[in-house]
Tab-separated table of C-alpha atoms in Angstrom:
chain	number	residue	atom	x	y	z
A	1	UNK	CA	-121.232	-87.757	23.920
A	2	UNK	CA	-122.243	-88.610	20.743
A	3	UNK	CA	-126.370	-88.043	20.728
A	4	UNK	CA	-126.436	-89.948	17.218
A	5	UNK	CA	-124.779	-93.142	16.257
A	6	UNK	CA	-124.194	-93.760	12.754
A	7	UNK	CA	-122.700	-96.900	10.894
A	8	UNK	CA	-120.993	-98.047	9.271
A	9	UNK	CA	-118.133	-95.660	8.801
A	10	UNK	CA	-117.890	-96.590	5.331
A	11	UNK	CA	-119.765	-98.796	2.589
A	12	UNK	CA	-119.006	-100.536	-1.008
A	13	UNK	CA	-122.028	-101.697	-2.847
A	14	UNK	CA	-122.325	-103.153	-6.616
A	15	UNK	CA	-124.046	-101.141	-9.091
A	16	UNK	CA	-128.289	-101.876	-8.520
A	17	UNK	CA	-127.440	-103.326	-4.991
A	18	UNK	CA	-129.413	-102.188	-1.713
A	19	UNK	CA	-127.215	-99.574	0.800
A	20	UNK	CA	-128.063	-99.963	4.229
A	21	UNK	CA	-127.096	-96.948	6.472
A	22	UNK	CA	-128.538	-97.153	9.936
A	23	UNK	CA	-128.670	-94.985	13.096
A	24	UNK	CA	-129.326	-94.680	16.318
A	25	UNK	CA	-130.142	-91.792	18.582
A	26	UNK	CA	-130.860	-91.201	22.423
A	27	UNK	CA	-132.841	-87.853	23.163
A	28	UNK	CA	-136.569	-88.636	22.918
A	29	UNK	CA	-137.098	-84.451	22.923
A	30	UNK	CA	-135.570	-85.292	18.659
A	31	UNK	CA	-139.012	-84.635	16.833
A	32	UNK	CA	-137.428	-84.804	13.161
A	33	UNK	CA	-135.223	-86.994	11.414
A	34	UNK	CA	-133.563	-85.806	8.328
A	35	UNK	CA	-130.764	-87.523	6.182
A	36	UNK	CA	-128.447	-85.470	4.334
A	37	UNK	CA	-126.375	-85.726	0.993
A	38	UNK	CA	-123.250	-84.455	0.487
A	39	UNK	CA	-120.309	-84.744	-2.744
A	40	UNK	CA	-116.968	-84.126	-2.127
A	41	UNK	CA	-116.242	-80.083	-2.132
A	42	UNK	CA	-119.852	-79.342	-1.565
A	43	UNK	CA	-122.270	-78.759	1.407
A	44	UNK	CA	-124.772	-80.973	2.323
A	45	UNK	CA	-128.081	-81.187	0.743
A	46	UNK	CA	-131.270	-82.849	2.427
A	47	UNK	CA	-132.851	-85.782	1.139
A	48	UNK	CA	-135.437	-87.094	2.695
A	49	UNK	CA	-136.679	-86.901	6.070
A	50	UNK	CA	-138.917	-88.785	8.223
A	51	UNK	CA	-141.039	-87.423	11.581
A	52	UNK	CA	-141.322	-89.958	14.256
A	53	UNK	CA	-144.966	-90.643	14.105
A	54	UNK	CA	-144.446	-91.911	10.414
A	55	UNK	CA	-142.718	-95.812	10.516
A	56	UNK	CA	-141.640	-95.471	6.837
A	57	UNK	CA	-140.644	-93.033	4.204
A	58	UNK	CA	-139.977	-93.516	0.638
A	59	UNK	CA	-139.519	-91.474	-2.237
A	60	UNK	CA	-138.040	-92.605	-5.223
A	61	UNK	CA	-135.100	-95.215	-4.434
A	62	UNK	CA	-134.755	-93.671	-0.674
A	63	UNK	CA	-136.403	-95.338	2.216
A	64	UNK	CA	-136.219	-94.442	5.550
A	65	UNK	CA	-137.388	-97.102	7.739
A	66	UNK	CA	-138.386	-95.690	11.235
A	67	UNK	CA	-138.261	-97.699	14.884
A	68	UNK	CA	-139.394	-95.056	17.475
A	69	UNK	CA	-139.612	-97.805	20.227
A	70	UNK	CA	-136.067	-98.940	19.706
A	71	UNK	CA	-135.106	-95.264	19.147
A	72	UNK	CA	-133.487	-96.554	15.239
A	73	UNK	CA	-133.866	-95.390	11.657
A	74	UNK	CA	-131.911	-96.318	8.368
A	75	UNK	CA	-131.785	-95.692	4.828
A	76	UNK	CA	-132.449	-97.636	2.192
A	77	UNK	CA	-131.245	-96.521	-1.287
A	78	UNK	CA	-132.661	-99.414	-3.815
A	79	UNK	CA	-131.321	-99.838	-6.926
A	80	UNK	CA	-127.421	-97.910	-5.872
A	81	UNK	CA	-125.842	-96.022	-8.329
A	82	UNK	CA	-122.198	-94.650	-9.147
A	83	UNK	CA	-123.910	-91.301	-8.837
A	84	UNK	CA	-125.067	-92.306	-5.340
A	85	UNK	CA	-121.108	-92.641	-4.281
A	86	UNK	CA	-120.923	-89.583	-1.366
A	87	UNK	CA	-120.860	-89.019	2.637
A	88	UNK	CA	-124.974	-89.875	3.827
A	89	UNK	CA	-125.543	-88.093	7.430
A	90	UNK	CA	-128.421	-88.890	9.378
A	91	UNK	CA	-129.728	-86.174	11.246
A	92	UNK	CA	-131.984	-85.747	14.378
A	93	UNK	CA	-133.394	-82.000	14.694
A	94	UNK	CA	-135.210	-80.433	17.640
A	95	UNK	CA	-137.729	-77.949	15.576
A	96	UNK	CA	-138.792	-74.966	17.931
A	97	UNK	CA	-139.835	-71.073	17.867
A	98	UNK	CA	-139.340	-71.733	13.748
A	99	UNK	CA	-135.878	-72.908	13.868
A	100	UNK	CA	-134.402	-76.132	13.966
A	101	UNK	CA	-131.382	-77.491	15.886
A	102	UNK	CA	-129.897	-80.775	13.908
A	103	UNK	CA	-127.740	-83.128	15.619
A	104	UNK	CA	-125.550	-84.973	12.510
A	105	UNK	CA	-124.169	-88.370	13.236
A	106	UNK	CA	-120.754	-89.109	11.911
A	107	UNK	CA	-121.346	-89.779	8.715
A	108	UNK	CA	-121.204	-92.780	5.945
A	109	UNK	CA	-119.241	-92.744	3.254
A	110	UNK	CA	-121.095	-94.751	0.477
A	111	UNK	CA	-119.011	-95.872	-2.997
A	112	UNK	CA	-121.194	-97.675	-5.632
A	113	UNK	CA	-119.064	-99.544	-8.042
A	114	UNK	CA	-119.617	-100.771	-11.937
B	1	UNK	CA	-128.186	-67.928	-8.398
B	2	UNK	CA	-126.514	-69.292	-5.392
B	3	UNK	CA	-129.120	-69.842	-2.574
B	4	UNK	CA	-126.479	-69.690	0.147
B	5	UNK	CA	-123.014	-67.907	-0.454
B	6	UNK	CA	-119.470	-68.093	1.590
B	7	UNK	CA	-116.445	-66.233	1.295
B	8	UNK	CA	-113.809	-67.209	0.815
B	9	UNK	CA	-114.201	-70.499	-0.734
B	10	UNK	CA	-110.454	-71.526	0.813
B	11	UNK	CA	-108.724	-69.580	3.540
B	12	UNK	CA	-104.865	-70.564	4.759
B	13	UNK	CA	-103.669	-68.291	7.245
B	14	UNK	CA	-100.851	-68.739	10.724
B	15	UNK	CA	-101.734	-69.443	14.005
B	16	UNK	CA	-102.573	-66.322	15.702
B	17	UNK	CA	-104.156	-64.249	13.217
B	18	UNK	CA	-107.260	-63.129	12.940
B	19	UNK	CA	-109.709	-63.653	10.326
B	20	UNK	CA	-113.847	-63.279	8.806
B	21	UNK	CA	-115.882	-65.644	7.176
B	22	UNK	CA	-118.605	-64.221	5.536
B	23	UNK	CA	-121.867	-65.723	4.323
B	24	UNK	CA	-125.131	-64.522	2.563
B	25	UNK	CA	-128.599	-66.243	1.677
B	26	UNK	CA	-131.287	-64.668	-1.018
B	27	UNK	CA	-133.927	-67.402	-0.172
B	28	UNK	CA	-135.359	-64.831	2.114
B	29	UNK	CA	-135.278	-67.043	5.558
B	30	UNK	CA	-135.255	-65.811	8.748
B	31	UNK	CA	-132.287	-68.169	10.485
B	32	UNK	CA	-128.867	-68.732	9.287
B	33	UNK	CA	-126.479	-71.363	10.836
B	34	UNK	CA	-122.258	-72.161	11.287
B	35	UNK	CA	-121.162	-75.200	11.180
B	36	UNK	CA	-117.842	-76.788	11.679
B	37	UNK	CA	-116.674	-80.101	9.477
B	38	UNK	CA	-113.802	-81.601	11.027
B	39	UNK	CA	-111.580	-84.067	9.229
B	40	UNK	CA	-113.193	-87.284	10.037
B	41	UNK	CA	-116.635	-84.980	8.272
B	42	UNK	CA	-117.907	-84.758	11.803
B	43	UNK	CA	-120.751	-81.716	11.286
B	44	UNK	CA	-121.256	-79.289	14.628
B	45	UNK	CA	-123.283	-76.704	14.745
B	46	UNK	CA	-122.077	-73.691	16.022
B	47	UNK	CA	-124.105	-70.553	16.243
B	48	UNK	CA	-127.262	-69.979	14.793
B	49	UNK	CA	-129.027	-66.460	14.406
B	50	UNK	CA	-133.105	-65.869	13.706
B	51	UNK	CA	-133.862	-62.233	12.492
B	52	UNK	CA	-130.197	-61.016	13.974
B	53	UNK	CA	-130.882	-62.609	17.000
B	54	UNK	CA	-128.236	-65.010	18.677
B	55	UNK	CA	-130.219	-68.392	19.309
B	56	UNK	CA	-127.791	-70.935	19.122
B	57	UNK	CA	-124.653	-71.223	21.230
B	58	UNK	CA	-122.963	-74.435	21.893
B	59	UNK	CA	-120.270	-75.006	23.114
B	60	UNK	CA	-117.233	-72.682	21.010
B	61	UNK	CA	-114.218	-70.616	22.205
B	62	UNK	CA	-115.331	-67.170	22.788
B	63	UNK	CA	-112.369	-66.820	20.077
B	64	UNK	CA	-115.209	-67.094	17.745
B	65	UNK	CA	-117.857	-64.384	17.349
B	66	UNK	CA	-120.747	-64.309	14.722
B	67	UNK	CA	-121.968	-61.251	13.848
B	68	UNK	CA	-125.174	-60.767	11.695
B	69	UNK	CA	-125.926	-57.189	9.894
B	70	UNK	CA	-128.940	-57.990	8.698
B	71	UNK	CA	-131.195	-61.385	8.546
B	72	UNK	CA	-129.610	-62.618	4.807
B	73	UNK	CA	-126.204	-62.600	6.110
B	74	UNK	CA	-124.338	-64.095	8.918
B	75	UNK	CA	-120.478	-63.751	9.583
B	76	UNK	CA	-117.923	-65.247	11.608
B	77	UNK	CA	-115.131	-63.843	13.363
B	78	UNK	CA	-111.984	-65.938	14.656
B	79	UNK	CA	-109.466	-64.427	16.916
B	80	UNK	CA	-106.086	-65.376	17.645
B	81	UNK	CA	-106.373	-68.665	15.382
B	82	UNK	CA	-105.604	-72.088	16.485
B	83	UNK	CA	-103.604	-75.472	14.500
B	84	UNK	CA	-107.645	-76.997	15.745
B	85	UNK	CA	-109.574	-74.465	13.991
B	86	UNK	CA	-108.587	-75.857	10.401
B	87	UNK	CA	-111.513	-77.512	9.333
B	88	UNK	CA	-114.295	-76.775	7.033
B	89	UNK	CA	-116.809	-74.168	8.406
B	90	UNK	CA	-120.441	-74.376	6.538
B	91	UNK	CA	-123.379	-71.647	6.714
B	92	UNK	CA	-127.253	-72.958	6.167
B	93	UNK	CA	-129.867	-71.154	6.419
B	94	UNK	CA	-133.604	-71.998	7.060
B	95	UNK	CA	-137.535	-70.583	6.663
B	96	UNK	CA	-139.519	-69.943	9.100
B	97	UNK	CA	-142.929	-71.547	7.248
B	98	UNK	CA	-144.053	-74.532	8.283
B	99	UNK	CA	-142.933	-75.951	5.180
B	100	UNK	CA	-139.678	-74.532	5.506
B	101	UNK	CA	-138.607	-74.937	8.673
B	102	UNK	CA	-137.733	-78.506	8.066
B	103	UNK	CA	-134.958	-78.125	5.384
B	104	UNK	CA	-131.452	-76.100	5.859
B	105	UNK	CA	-129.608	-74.771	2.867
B	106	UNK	CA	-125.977	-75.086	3.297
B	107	UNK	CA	-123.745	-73.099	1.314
B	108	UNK	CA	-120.432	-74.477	-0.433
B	109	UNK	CA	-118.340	-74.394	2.290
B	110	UNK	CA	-114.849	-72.530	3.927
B	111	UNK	CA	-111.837	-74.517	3.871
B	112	UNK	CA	-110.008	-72.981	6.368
B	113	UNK	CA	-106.021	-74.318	6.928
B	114	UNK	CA	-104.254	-72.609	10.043
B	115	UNK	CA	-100.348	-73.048	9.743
């Protein structure tokens, strides 16, 4: 079964809109939550990440709002930009003996138009 | 320099054969991951190895066998290839520092196409 539930599918915002990418997830053992970045032909990238004691996260125009009672996070990207346009993946990771495990929901794939 | 390395960048090859994917990291961490994309960009992980040791295994046909030399590379093996293998397959690779743990490197990626 899918462990994390990501919507929507796909987004279209306006140049300096708000994106709004949200998740859910079910295994309470998930003790890091990390969204990826990833262009078309490349591999994913992390770019920001939250730990579940921590409600928010922001740096720069990325926000990750975090719920731990409802078991929900999202991201927030302020201000969009054409040069936001790729596929977001949240992530929930399992960190132990100095590796991590990541679970990747199904991804979002965000366009930002003029 | 490129942090995280695959080769070959694209691979087509027929059902049955047999073929390596090969993948190298110079950031000097200790675990290296696969990963498969499907075609709806659904990311699994595979396998993952920490100093050449095997401690990831989900769920994969034994078709598919990593292999790692050494602890900056990390290669996969695919026998008898299947039409459901096509997909792009991604290495990462992590520290082992607290501050490191907590962010994977992928590398560029294999397109792999199985006719």
């Amino acid at each position: 079964q899918q462990q994390v539930k990501q919507s929507p599918q796909s987004l279209i915002v306006q140049k300096g809109g708000i994106s709004i990418i949200n998740c859910a997830y079910e295994n309470t053992a998930f003790d890091y939550f990390p969204w990826y970045q990833q262009f078309p032909g490349k591999g994913p990238a992390l770019l920001i990440a939250i730990r579940p004691d921590v409600s928010e996260k922001k740096e720069g125009r990325f926000t990750i709002s975090f719920n731990k009672s409802a078991k929900q996070f999202s991201l927030h990207i302020m201000d969009s930009q054409p040069g936001d346009s790729a596929t977001y993946f949240c992530a929930a990771s399992i960190i132990s003996g100095g590796y991590q495990k990541v679970t990747f929901g199904t991804g979002t794939k965000l366009q930002v138009i003029p | 320099d490129t942090a995280v390395s695959q080769t070959p960048k694209y691979l087509v090859t027929q059902m049955g054969n047999d073929k390596s994917i090969k993948c190298e990291q110079n950031l000097g961490h200790d675990t290296m991951y696969w990963y498969k994309q499907d075609s709806k960009k659904f990311l699994k992980i595979m396998f993952s190895y920490n100093n050449k040791e095997l401690i990831i295994n989900e769920t994969v046909p034994n078709r598919f066998s990593p292999k790692s030399p050494d602890k900056a590379h990390l290669n996969l093996h695919i026998n008898s290839l299947e039409l459901g293998d096509s997909a792009v397959y991604f290495c990462a690779s992590s520290g082992r520092d607290p501050g490191q743990i907590y962010e994977q490197y992928f590398g560029p990626g294999t397109r792999l196409t199985v006719t």
